[in-house]
Every structure is written in C-alpha cells, then in structure tokens.
mmCIF file of C-alpha atoms in Angstrom:
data_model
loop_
_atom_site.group_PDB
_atom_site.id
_atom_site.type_symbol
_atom_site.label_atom_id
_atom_site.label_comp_id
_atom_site.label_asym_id
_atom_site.label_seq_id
_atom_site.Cartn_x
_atom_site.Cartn_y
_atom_site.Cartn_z
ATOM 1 C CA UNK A 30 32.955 -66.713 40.975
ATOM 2 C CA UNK A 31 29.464 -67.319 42.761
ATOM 3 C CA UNK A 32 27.512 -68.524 40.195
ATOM 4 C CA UNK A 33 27.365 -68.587 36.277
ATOM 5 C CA UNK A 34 23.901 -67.567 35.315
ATOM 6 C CA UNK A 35 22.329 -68.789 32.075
ATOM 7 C CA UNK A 36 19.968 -67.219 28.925
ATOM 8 C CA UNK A 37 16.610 -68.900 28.487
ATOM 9 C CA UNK A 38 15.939 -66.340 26.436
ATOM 10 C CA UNK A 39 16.285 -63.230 24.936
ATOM 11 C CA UNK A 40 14.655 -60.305 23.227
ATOM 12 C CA UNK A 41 14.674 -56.737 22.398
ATOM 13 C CA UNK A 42 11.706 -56.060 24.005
ATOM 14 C CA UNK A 43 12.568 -55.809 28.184
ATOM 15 C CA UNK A 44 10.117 -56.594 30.798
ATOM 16 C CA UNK A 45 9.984 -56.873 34.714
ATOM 17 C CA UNK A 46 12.442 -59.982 35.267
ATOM 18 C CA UNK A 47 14.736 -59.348 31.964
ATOM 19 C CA UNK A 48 17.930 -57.625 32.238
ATOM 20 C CA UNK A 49 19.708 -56.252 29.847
ATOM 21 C CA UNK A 50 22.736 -57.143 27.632
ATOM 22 C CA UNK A 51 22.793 -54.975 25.182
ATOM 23 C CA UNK A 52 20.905 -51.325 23.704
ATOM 24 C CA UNK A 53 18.328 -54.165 22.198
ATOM 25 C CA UNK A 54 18.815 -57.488 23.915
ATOM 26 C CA UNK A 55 17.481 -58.461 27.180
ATOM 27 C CA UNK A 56 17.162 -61.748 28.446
ATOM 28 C CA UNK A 57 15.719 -63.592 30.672
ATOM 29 C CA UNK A 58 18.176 -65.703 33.048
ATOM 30 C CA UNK A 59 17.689 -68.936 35.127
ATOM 31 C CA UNK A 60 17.740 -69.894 38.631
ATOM 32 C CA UNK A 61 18.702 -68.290 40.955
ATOM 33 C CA UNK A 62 19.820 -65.324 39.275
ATOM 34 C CA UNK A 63 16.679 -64.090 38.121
ATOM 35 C CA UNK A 64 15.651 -63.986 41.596
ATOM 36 C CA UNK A 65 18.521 -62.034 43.482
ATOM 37 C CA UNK A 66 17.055 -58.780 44.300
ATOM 38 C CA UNK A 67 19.063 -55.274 44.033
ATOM 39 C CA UNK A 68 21.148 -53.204 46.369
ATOM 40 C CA UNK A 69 22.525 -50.163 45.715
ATOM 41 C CA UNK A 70 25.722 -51.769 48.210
ATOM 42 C CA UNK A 71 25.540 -54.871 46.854
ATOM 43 C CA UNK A 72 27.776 -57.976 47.863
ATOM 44 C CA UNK A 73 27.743 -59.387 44.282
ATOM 45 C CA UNK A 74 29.207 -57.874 40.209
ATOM 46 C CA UNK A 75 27.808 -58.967 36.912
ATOM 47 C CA UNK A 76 30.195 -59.592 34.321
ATOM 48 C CA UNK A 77 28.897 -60.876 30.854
ATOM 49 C CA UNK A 78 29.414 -64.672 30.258
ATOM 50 C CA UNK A 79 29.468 -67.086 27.398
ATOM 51 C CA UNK A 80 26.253 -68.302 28.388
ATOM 52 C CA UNK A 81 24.082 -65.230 26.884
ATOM 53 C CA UNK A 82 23.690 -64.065 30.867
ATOM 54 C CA UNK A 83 26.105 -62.802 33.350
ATOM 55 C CA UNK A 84 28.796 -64.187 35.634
ATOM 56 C CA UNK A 85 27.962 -63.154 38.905
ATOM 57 C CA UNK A 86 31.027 -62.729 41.398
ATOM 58 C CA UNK A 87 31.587 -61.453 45.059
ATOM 59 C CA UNK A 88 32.844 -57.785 45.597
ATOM 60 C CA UNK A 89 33.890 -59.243 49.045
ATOM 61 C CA UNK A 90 33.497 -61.569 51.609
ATOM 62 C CA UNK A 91 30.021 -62.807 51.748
ATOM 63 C CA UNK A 92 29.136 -64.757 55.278
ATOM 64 C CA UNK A 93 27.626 -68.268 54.546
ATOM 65 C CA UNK A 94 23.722 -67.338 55.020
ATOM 66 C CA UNK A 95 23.946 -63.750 53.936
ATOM 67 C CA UNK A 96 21.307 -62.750 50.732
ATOM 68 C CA UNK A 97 23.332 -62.498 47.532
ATOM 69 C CA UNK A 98 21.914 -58.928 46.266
ATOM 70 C CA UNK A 99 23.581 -56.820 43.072
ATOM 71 C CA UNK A 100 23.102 -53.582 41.427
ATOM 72 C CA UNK A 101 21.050 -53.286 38.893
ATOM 73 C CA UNK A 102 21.634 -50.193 37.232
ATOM 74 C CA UNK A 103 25.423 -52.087 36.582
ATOM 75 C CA UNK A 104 22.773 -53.635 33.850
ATOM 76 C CA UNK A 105 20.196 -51.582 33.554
ATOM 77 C CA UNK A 106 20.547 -48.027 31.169
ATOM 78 C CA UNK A 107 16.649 -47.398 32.168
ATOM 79 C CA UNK A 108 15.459 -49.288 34.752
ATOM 80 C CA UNK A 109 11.437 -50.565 35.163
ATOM 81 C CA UNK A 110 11.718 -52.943 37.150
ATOM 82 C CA UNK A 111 11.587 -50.355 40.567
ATOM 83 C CA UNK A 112 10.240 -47.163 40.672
ATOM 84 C CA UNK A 113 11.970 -46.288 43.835
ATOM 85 C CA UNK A 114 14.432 -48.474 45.731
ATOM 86 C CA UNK A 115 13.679 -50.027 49.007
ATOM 87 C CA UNK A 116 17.396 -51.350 50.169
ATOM 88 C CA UNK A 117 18.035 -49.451 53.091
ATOM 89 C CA UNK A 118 21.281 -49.494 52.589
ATOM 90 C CA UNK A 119 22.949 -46.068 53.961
ATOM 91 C CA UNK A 120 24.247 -45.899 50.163
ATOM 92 C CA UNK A 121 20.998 -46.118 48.851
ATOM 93 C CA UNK A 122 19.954 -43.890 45.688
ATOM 94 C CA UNK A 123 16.315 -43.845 45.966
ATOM 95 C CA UNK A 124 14.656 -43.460 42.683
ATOM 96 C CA UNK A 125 18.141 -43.292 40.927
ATOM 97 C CA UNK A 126 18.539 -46.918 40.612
ATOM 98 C CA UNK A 127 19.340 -47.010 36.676
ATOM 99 C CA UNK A 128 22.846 -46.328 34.761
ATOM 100 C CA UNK A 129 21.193 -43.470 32.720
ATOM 101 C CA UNK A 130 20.777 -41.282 35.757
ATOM 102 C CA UNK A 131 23.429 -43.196 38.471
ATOM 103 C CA UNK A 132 26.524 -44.076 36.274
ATOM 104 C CA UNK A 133 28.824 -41.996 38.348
ATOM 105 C CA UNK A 134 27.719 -43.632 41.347
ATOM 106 C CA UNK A 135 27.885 -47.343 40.016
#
C-alpha cells in the first residue's frame, strides 16, 4: 500500500477532479491523490477503500523520487477529465483513455 486516499465528498454529478465510484457516485478525494496525474503505464492501482475513495498501491517497484501516476480509465467508464492523453509513455492510448472505449487494454 502507498497511500489510502480519502472522500471529502461525493456526488452523482462528476466534474474535472472527481473520480468515479460508482454508475452515479463520484467523489472528490484528498491530498495527494486528487493530484496524481494519469498514465496509461502507470506505477500505481486503485482499489476501493473503506474510506469512500480508493486505496492506491504499487504495480511495482517505484524508485524513491519517481512521480506516482495511475490509470484513469481503471476509474473512469467516460472520461472528461482529458480529451487526449499526453503521457508519452510507448503504451500510450491517445484519446482512448476511458474504460468505455479501453477496457481490454486496462
């Protein structure tokens, strides 16, 4: 475990910094999970927590330093966050960032 994130709030309306838990419940998280951006090869998993937000673990080993960075399409059905992704990872989807249209690939 990395970090255990926590829900100051939630909704079933979604905007830019929500993510979502549910067909109609998106929350917003605290610090500093609502700030780790997305990579479609990211070093970091989501798992839902007791907290109302996610659990966010390593998918390997992370170098002290290195950005924390996870996938948001592992939350996101439709994502609006980003129109097109910028990771430049070689794995990178492009605009294909949300579960709806990159399930296989998450």
């Amino acid at each position: 475990l990395v970090f255990k994130a926590v829900c100051l709030n939630s909704s079933a309306d979604r905007d830019s910094h929500s993510v979502q838990l549910g067909w109609d419940r998106h929350v917003q998280m605290d610090l500093p999970a609502r700030f780790i951006n997305h990579s479609c090869d990211a070093n970091v998993g989501v798992k839902d927590n007791e907290e109302g937000a996610f659990d966010f673990f390593a998918l390997r080993d992370i170098p002290a330093g290195t950005e924390l960075t996870w996938d948001y399409g592992a939350a996101e059905f439709h994502s609006i966050s980003i129109p097109q992704c910028l990771c430049g990872s070689p794995l990178c989807r492009g605009k294909h960032i949300s579960f709806e249209v990159a399930h296989e690939a998450i």
